[in-house]
GROMACS .gro file of C-alpha atoms in nm:
model
  353
    1MET     CA    1  -5.343  -3.873  -2.490
    2THR     CA    2  -5.090  -4.129  -2.370
    3GLY     CA    3  -4.821  -4.316  -2.554
    4ALA     CA    4  -4.715  -4.684  -2.564
    5GLY     CA    5  -4.963  -4.780  -2.295
    6ARG     CA    6  -4.798  -4.562  -2.029
    7THR     CA    7  -5.008  -4.316  -1.840
    8SER     CA    8  -4.840  -3.985  -1.772
    9PRO     CA    9  -4.900  -3.844  -1.427
   10SER     CA   10  -5.144  -3.556  -1.426
   11LEU     CA   11  -4.980  -3.223  -1.362
   12PRO     CA   12  -5.034  -3.112  -1.004
   13LYS     CA   13  -5.269  -2.820  -0.961
   14ARG     CA   14  -4.996  -2.621  -0.784
   15GLN     CA   15  -4.765  -2.673  -1.079
   16ALA     CA   16  -5.030  -2.562  -1.324
   17ALA     CA   17  -5.105  -2.252  -1.120
   18SER     CA   18  -4.752  -2.138  -1.039
   19GLY     CA   19  -4.530  -2.322  -1.286
   20ARG     CA   20  -4.313  -2.447  -0.998
   21ILE     CA   21  -4.263  -2.806  -0.890
   22THR     CA   22  -4.272  -2.850  -0.512
   23SER     CA   23  -4.170  -3.126  -0.273
   24ALA     CA   24  -4.542  -3.204  -0.233
   25ASP     CA   25  -4.563  -3.277  -0.605
   26VAL     CA   26  -4.264  -3.511  -0.581
   27ALA     CA   27  -4.412  -3.684  -0.276
   28ARG     CA   28  -4.743  -3.737  -0.456
   29LEU     CA   29  -4.577  -3.892  -0.761
   30ALA     CA   30  -4.337  -4.105  -0.555
   31GLY     CA   31  -4.610  -4.220  -0.319
   32VAL     CA   32  -4.425  -4.108  -0.007
   33SER     CA   33  -4.466  -3.838   0.256
   34GLN     CA   34  -4.340  -3.484   0.202
   35SER     CA   35  -4.105  -3.528   0.499
   36ALA     CA   36  -3.950  -3.829   0.320
   37VAL     CA   37  -3.871  -3.606   0.023
   38SER     CA   38  -3.713  -3.355   0.259
   39ARG     CA   39  -3.496  -3.625   0.417
   40VAL     CA   40  -3.374  -3.746   0.078
   41PHE     CA   41  -3.253  -3.398  -0.017
   42THR     CA   42  -3.112  -3.299   0.324
   43ASP     CA   43  -2.745  -3.374   0.389
   44GLY     CA   44  -2.702  -3.608   0.683
   45ALA     CA   45  -3.070  -3.706   0.706
   46SER     CA   46  -3.165  -4.074   0.686
   47ALA     CA   47  -3.379  -4.233   0.415
   48SER     CA   48  -3.391  -4.591   0.291
   49ALA     CA   49  -3.237  -4.679  -0.042
   50LYS     CA   50  -3.581  -4.772  -0.178
   51THR     CA   51  -3.739  -4.445  -0.071
   52SER     CA   52  -3.445  -4.245  -0.198
   53ALA     CA   53  -3.464  -4.413  -0.539
   54LYS     CA   54  -3.840  -4.348  -0.568
   55VAL     CA   55  -3.804  -3.985  -0.466
   56ARG     CA   56  -3.513  -3.912  -0.697
   57ASP     CA   57  -3.686  -4.081  -0.989
   58ALA     CA   58  -3.998  -3.873  -0.930
   59ALA     CA   59  -3.789  -3.557  -0.893
   60GLU     CA   60  -3.615  -3.628  -1.223
   61GLN     CA   61  -3.946  -3.686  -1.404
   62LEU     CA   62  -4.089  -3.359  -1.274
   63GLY     CA   63  -3.769  -3.156  -1.302
   64TYR     CA   64  -3.775  -3.080  -0.930
   65ARG     CA   65  -3.492  -2.888  -0.765
   66PRO     CA   66  -3.473  -2.859  -0.384
   67ASN     CA   67  -3.543  -2.515  -0.241
   68ARG     CA   68  -3.229  -2.428  -0.048
   69LEU     CA   69  -3.393  -2.137   0.130
   70ALA     CA   70  -3.673  -2.359   0.254
   71ARG     CA   71  -3.421  -2.622   0.360
   72SER     CA   72  -3.224  -2.363   0.556
   73LEU     CA   73  -3.540  -2.269   0.748
   74LEU     CA   74  -3.595  -2.635   0.828
   75THR     CA   75  -3.236  -2.717   0.931
   76GLY     CA   76  -3.133  -2.380   1.070
   77LYS     CA   77  -2.831  -2.383   0.834
   78SER     CA   78  -2.784  -2.170   0.524
   79TYR     CA   79  -2.497  -2.382   0.382
   80MET     CA   80  -2.325  -2.055   0.294
   81VAL     CA   81  -1.978  -1.935   0.398
   82GLY     CA   82  -1.878  -1.570   0.383
   83LEU     CA   83  -1.529  -1.523   0.238
   84VAL     CA   84  -1.368  -1.183   0.296
   85VAL     CA   85  -1.051  -1.070   0.119
   86ALA     CA   86  -0.868  -0.737   0.129
   87TYR     CA   87  -0.717  -0.723  -0.219
   88LEU     CA   88  -0.670  -0.932  -0.532
   89ASP     CA   89  -0.364  -0.767  -0.689
   90ASN     CA   90  -0.148  -1.037  -0.529
   91TYR     CA   91  -0.153  -1.357  -0.740
   92PHE     CA   92  -0.162  -1.560  -0.420
   93TYR     CA   93  -0.518  -1.464  -0.328
   94PRO     CA   94  -0.710  -1.527  -0.652
   95GLU     CA   95  -0.557  -1.875  -0.653
   96VAL     CA   96  -0.654  -1.929  -0.289
   97LEU     CA   97  -1.010  -1.801  -0.343
   98GLU     CA   98  -1.060  -2.047  -0.628
   99LYS     CA   99  -0.926  -2.338  -0.423
  100LEU     CA  100  -1.129  -2.244  -0.116
  101SER     CA  101  -1.449  -2.208  -0.316
  102LYS     CA  102  -1.408  -2.548  -0.479
  103ALA     CA  103  -1.315  -2.719  -0.151
  104LEU     CA  104  -1.615  -2.572   0.032
  105GLN     CA  105  -1.850  -2.664  -0.253
  106GLN     CA  106  -1.733  -3.023  -0.216
  107GLN     CA  107  -1.853  -2.999   0.144
  108GLY     CA  108  -2.195  -2.879   0.028
  109TYR     CA  109  -2.137  -2.510   0.097
  110HIS     CA  110  -2.171  -2.210  -0.130
  111VAL     CA  111  -1.933  -1.917  -0.098
  112LEU     CA  112  -2.020  -1.548  -0.085
  113ILE     CA  113  -1.714  -1.333  -0.159
  114PHE     CA  114  -1.685  -0.985  -0.007
  115MET     CA  115  -1.412  -0.727  -0.059
  116ALA     CA  116  -1.286  -0.520   0.233
  117ALA     CA  117  -1.000  -0.293   0.332
  118GLN     CA  118  -0.725  -0.424   0.559
  119THR     CA  119  -0.831  -0.223   0.865
  120ALA     CA  120  -1.062  -0.346   1.139
  121ASP     CA  121  -1.301  -0.049   1.105
  122ASN     CA  122  -1.388  -0.141   0.748
  123ILE     CA  123  -1.407  -0.515   0.798
  124ASP     CA  124  -1.659  -0.470   1.080
  125ASP     CA  125  -1.895  -0.298   0.835
  126VAL     CA  126  -1.848  -0.578   0.583
  127ILE     CA  127  -1.909  -0.849   0.843
  128GLU     CA  128  -2.231  -0.675   0.947
  129GLU     CA  129  -2.346  -0.714   0.587
  130ILE     CA  130  -2.235  -1.078   0.574
  131LEU     CA  131  -2.428  -1.163   0.890
  132GLU     CA  132  -2.749  -1.048   0.720
  133TYR     CA  133  -2.709  -1.345   0.484
  134GLN     CA  134  -2.725  -1.586   0.780
  135VAL     CA  135  -2.397  -1.752   0.683
  136ASP     CA  136  -2.286  -2.058   0.878
  137ALA     CA  137  -1.921  -1.948   0.899
  138ILE     CA  138  -1.676  -1.681   0.784
  139VAL     CA  139  -1.326  -1.706   0.636
  140THR     CA  140  -1.113  -1.391   0.624
  141ALA     CA  141  -0.800  -1.354   0.412
  142SER     CA  142  -0.550  -1.086   0.514
  143VAL     CA  143  -0.789  -0.857   0.698
  144ALA     CA  144  -0.790  -0.737   1.060
  145LEU     CA  145  -1.075  -0.812   1.300
  146SER     CA  146  -1.185  -0.621   1.610
  147SER     CA  147  -1.269  -0.758   1.953
  148GLU     CA  148  -1.623  -0.621   1.917
  149LEU     CA  149  -1.666  -0.830   1.604
  150ALA     CA  150  -1.539  -1.136   1.790
  151ASP     CA  151  -1.809  -1.084   2.054
  152ARG     CA  152  -2.079  -1.038   1.791
  153CYS     CA  153  -1.991  -1.351   1.593
  154GLN     CA  154  -1.933  -1.557   1.906
  155SER     CA  155  -2.274  -1.469   2.046
  156ALA     CA  156  -2.432  -1.555   1.710
  157GLY     CA  157  -2.253  -1.892   1.705
  158ILE     CA  158  -2.073  -1.812   1.378
  159PRO     CA  159  -1.713  -1.942   1.364
  160ILE     CA  160  -1.443  -1.736   1.194
  161VAL     CA  161  -1.122  -1.876   1.047
  162GLN     CA  162  -0.845  -1.636   0.951
  163PHE     CA  163  -0.645  -1.740   0.647
  164ASN     CA  164  -0.281  -1.624   0.628
  165ARG     CA  165  -0.326  -1.403   0.932
  166VAL     CA  166  -0.338  -1.443   1.309
  167GLN     CA  167  -0.412  -1.195   1.585
  168GLU     CA  168  -0.247  -1.185   1.926
  169GLN     CA  169  -0.463  -1.338   2.200
  170SER     CA  170  -0.712  -1.416   1.925
  171ARG     CA  171  -1.044  -1.586   1.977
  172PHE     CA  172  -1.044  -1.677   1.608
  173SER     CA  173  -0.899  -1.987   1.450
  174SER     CA  174  -0.623  -1.926   1.199
  175VAL     CA  175  -0.412  -2.101   0.935
  176THR     CA  176  -0.073  -1.957   0.842
  177THR     CA  177   0.275  -2.062   0.741
  178ASP     CA  178   0.560  -2.014   0.987
  179ASN     CA  179   0.632  -1.657   0.882
  180TYR     CA  180   0.899  -1.604   1.147
  181LYS     CA  181   1.086  -1.914   1.033
  182GLY     CA  182   1.052  -1.800   0.673
  183GLY     CA  183   1.213  -1.465   0.750
  184THR     CA  184   1.494  -1.637   0.936
  185GLU     CA  185   1.564  -1.875   0.647
  186VAL     CA  186   1.579  -1.583   0.404
  187ALA     CA  187   1.840  -1.410   0.623
  188CYS     CA  188   2.050  -1.724   0.656
  189HIS     CA  189   2.037  -1.785   0.281
  190LEU     CA  190   2.153  -1.433   0.194
  191ILE     CA  191   2.433  -1.447   0.448
  192ALA     CA  192   2.545  -1.785   0.311
  193GLN     CA  193   2.567  -1.624  -0.033
  194GLY     CA  194   2.820  -1.377   0.100
  195TYR     CA  195   2.610  -1.060   0.130
  196THR     CA  196   2.698  -0.827   0.415
  197SER     CA  197   2.447  -0.539   0.394
  198PHE     CA  198   2.072  -0.592   0.399
  199GLY     CA  199   1.743  -0.414   0.341
  200TYR     CA  200   1.378  -0.494   0.402
  201ILE     CA  201   1.059  -0.367   0.233
  202ALA     CA  202   0.769  -0.419   0.470
  203GLY     CA  203   0.406  -0.496   0.404
  204TRP     CA  204   0.110  -0.354   0.593
  205GLU     CA  205   0.235  -0.310   0.948
  206GLY     CA  206  -0.094  -0.414   1.101
  207ALA     CA  207  -0.055  -0.765   0.962
  208SER     CA  208   0.084  -1.052   1.166
  209THR     CA  209   0.241  -1.191   0.848
  210GLN     CA  210   0.439  -0.871   0.801
  211ARG     CA  211   0.549  -0.849   1.163
  212ASP     CA  212   0.657  -1.212   1.184
  213ARG     CA  213   0.846  -1.210   0.855
  214GLU     CA  214   1.041  -0.900   0.953
  215ALA     CA  215   1.106  -1.026   1.306
  216GLY     CA  216   1.241  -1.355   1.171
  217PHE     CA  217   1.458  -1.175   0.916
  218ARG     CA  218   1.604  -0.942   1.179
  219ALA     CA  219   1.666  -1.233   1.417
  220GLY     CA  220   1.843  -1.432   1.144
  221LEU     CA  221   2.069  -1.138   1.068
  222ALA     CA  222   2.141  -1.074   1.436
  223ASP     CA  223   2.236  -1.437   1.493
  224HIS     CA  224   2.523  -1.384   1.247
  225GLY     CA  225   2.622  -1.041   1.372
  226PHE     CA  226   2.441  -0.829   1.111
  227ASP     CA  227   2.188  -0.546   1.137
  228LEU     CA  228   1.918  -0.426   0.902
  229GLY     CA  229   2.063  -0.124   0.721
  230PHE     CA  230   1.762  -0.014   0.515
  231ARG     CA  231   1.385  -0.032   0.566
  232ALA     CA  232   1.087   0.106   0.375
  233VAL     CA  233   0.715   0.024   0.377
  234GLY     CA  234   0.542  -0.106   0.064
  235ASN     CA  235   0.217  -0.183   0.247
  236PHE     CA  236   0.150  -0.487   0.021
  237ARG     CA  237   0.043  -0.239  -0.251
  238THR     CA  238   0.188  -0.186  -0.599
  239GLU     CA  239   0.211   0.194  -0.583
  240GLN     CA  240   0.372   0.198  -0.241
  241ALA     CA  241   0.610  -0.084  -0.333
  242TYR     CA  242   0.723   0.131  -0.626
  243GLN     CA  243   0.787   0.423  -0.391
  244ALA     CA  244   0.974   0.197  -0.149
  245ALA     CA  245   1.191   0.072  -0.436
  246GLN     CA  246   1.274   0.432  -0.531
  247MET     CA  247   1.382   0.496  -0.173
  248LEU     CA  248   1.595   0.183  -0.188
  249LEU     CA  249   1.773   0.294  -0.502
  250SER     CA  250   1.837   0.645  -0.370
  251ALA     CA  251   1.965   0.526  -0.032
  252LYS     CA  252   2.311   0.658   0.055
  253ASP     CA  253   2.432   0.314   0.156
  254ARG     CA  254   2.228   0.091  -0.072
  255PRO     CA  255   2.213  -0.266   0.064
  256GLU     CA  256   2.356  -0.555  -0.132
  257ALA     CA  257   2.046  -0.771  -0.069
  258VAL     CA  258   1.684  -0.690   0.007
  259PHE     CA  259   1.403  -0.906   0.144
  260VAL     CA  260   1.057  -0.795   0.027
  261ALA     CA  261   0.757  -0.898   0.240
  262ASN     CA  262   0.570  -1.060  -0.051
  263ASP     CA  263   0.627  -1.152  -0.414
  264ALA     CA  264   0.378  -0.904  -0.558
  265MET     CA  265   0.590  -0.620  -0.423
  266ALA     CA  266   0.918  -0.798  -0.500
  267LEU     CA  267   0.832  -0.812  -0.871
  268VAL     CA  268   0.769  -0.436  -0.870
  269VAL     CA  269   1.103  -0.379  -0.697
  270MET     CA  270   1.283  -0.606  -0.943
  271ASP     CA  271   1.134  -0.433  -1.246
  272LEU     CA  272   1.235  -0.090  -1.116
  273VAL     CA  273   1.586  -0.207  -1.027
  274ARG     CA  274   1.648  -0.362  -1.368
  275HIS     CA  275   1.455  -0.150  -1.614
  276THR     CA  276   1.452   0.195  -1.454
  277ALA     CA  277   1.783   0.201  -1.266
  278GLY     CA  278   1.961  -0.029  -1.512
  279LEU     CA  279   2.104  -0.245  -1.234
  280ARG     CA  280   2.160  -0.620  -1.242
  281VAL     CA  281   1.990  -0.878  -1.020
  282PRO     CA  282   2.163  -1.026  -0.826
  283ASP     CA  283   2.501  -0.879  -0.925
  284ASP     CA  284   2.418  -0.527  -0.808
  285ILE     CA  285   2.140  -0.614  -0.566
  286ALA     CA  286   1.985  -0.945  -0.463
  287ILE     CA  287   1.605  -0.970  -0.417
  288VAL     CA  288   1.400  -1.227  -0.223
  289GLY     CA  289   1.021  -1.241  -0.189
  290TYR     CA  290   0.758  -1.441  -0.002
  291ASP     CA  291   0.460  -1.653  -0.127
  292ASP     CA  292   0.614  -1.813  -0.439
  293ILE     CA  293   0.338  -1.697  -0.671
  294PRO     CA  294   0.348  -1.835  -1.031
  295PRO     CA  295   0.541  -1.540  -1.186
  296ALA     CA  296   0.822  -1.592  -0.934
  297SER     CA  297   0.934  -1.901  -1.126
  298TRP     CA  298   0.903  -1.741  -1.469
  299PRO     CA  299   1.244  -1.711  -1.642
  300SER     CA  300   1.203  -1.333  -1.670
  301TYR     CA  301   1.200  -1.305  -1.289
  302ASP     CA  302   1.340  -1.630  -1.144
  303LEU     CA  303   1.273  -1.487  -0.799
  304THR     CA  304   1.391  -1.657  -0.483
  305SER     CA  305   1.086  -1.683  -0.258
  306PHE     CA  306   0.959  -1.853   0.055
  307SER     CA  307   0.678  -2.075  -0.072
  308GLN     CA  308   0.340  -2.089   0.097
  309PRO     CA  309   0.173  -2.428   0.018
  310ALA     CA  310  -0.169  -2.303  -0.094
  311ASP     CA  311  -0.323  -2.651  -0.130
  312GLU     CA  312  -0.229  -2.756   0.222
  313MET     CA  313  -0.334  -2.422   0.369
  314VAL     CA  314  -0.673  -2.439   0.198
  315ALA     CA  315  -0.734  -2.801   0.301
  316THR     CA  316  -0.643  -2.718   0.660
  317THR     CA  317  -0.869  -2.412   0.660
  318VAL     CA  318  -1.165  -2.618   0.538
  319ASP     CA  319  -1.093  -2.891   0.797
  320VAL     CA  320  -1.086  -2.637   1.080
  321LEU     CA  321  -1.401  -2.467   0.951
  322MET     CA  322  -1.596  -2.792   0.915
  323HIS     CA  323  -1.486  -2.896   1.263
  324HIS     CA  324  -1.633  -2.577   1.407
  325VAL     CA  325  -1.955  -2.606   1.208
  326SER     CA  326  -2.024  -2.977   1.249
  327GLN     CA  327  -1.913  -3.009   1.612
  328ASN     CA  328  -2.040  -2.669   1.725
  329GLU     CA  329  -1.691  -2.629   1.870
  330THR     CA  330  -1.591  -2.274   1.959
  331THR     CA  331  -1.237  -2.329   2.091
  332PRO     CA  332  -1.002  -2.149   1.849
  333ARG     CA  333  -0.729  -2.345   1.673
  334GLN     CA  334  -0.410  -2.182   1.548
  335VAL     CA  335  -0.251  -2.402   1.281
  336ILE     CA  336   0.095  -2.333   1.139
  337VAL     CA  337   0.182  -2.502   0.808
  338SER     CA  338   0.542  -2.554   0.697
  339GLY     CA  339   0.669  -2.359   0.396
  340GLU     CA  340   0.987  -2.390   0.190
  341LEU     CA  341   1.248  -2.149   0.062
  342LYS     CA  342   1.268  -2.179  -0.319
  343ILE     CA  343   1.614  -2.058  -0.417
  344ARG     CA  344   1.646  -1.909  -0.767
  345SER     CA  345   1.887  -1.682  -0.951
  346SER     CA  346   1.764  -1.351  -0.803
  347SER     CA  347   1.973  -1.420  -0.492
  348GLN     CA  348   2.227  -1.683  -0.594
  349LEU     CA  349   2.560  -1.511  -0.605
  350GLN     CA  350   2.870  -1.650  -0.438
  351LYS     CA  351   3.034  -1.312  -0.381
  352ARG     CA  352   3.290  -1.439  -0.134
  353GLY     CA  353   3.451  -1.774  -0.074
   0.00000   0.00000   0.00000
């Protein structure tokens, strides 16, 4: 039966048999070719406004949804990006992953998230798995990559962008803040406050971010005639940051101020200094971090930190990635984004005139 004089289209035989609406069903109802339907639902393909309206109206009536797998076979693109991250116990990375996922979705890409260790041996295994999904590109966050992996991805035509990491003589694009400059600014700030003895708690020593932050800090101290008196390795991990803080507190000549390679470790150090050792920050020891994660500005911490602008870093990463994908451009681009030292009470102490 029909209602109000309108004849409902008969259900296609394929729909009745399988329960699935296909592009052929849409084409039949819209009165266009199947290739026209494909063009309407393919990004960048051309279709007239009239054809597009007919196809979308028919698709809405039938409840049709484009088959992304079929489209990827047609276009040779999966519209998927593999996103690899080493750890999520640092507030900075969950925030970045959310921003990256949303930004890539706005570009028509879906994100597959993979967890990996920091070392190149492990990441190579993970990338092998990612490549099986036929991703169009890969973004890595704080993981190391091997030269063998570079060859593999380059031969497959899959661009890689490193987020918050860069490798020497790298064939990969990267987006970072100026970590060396950040370390230098931290040193100059602490010296300006009147501190005369300094410590540093390092992150994972295989990371460019760690190396550059420490190198900048040491250079800033040296420019004013100071040396680094204490050093321990926290490896960007909570447990090891705790151990490094214990070493700091038991040091024979405990420094007056300590720079910690990221905020996640700095908060651990601050908690141990205040609540376990019963010391005051910054009166007994000043603490500075890096990243400016949300808890850094909480009143309970009020941590001085070199801020990494996550929004700008994410937008730049997506721009670089889309350039590689859309232009089939393989020349790596190393982009350095400016950060800013956010001075708070954990280091503000005018000890000397």
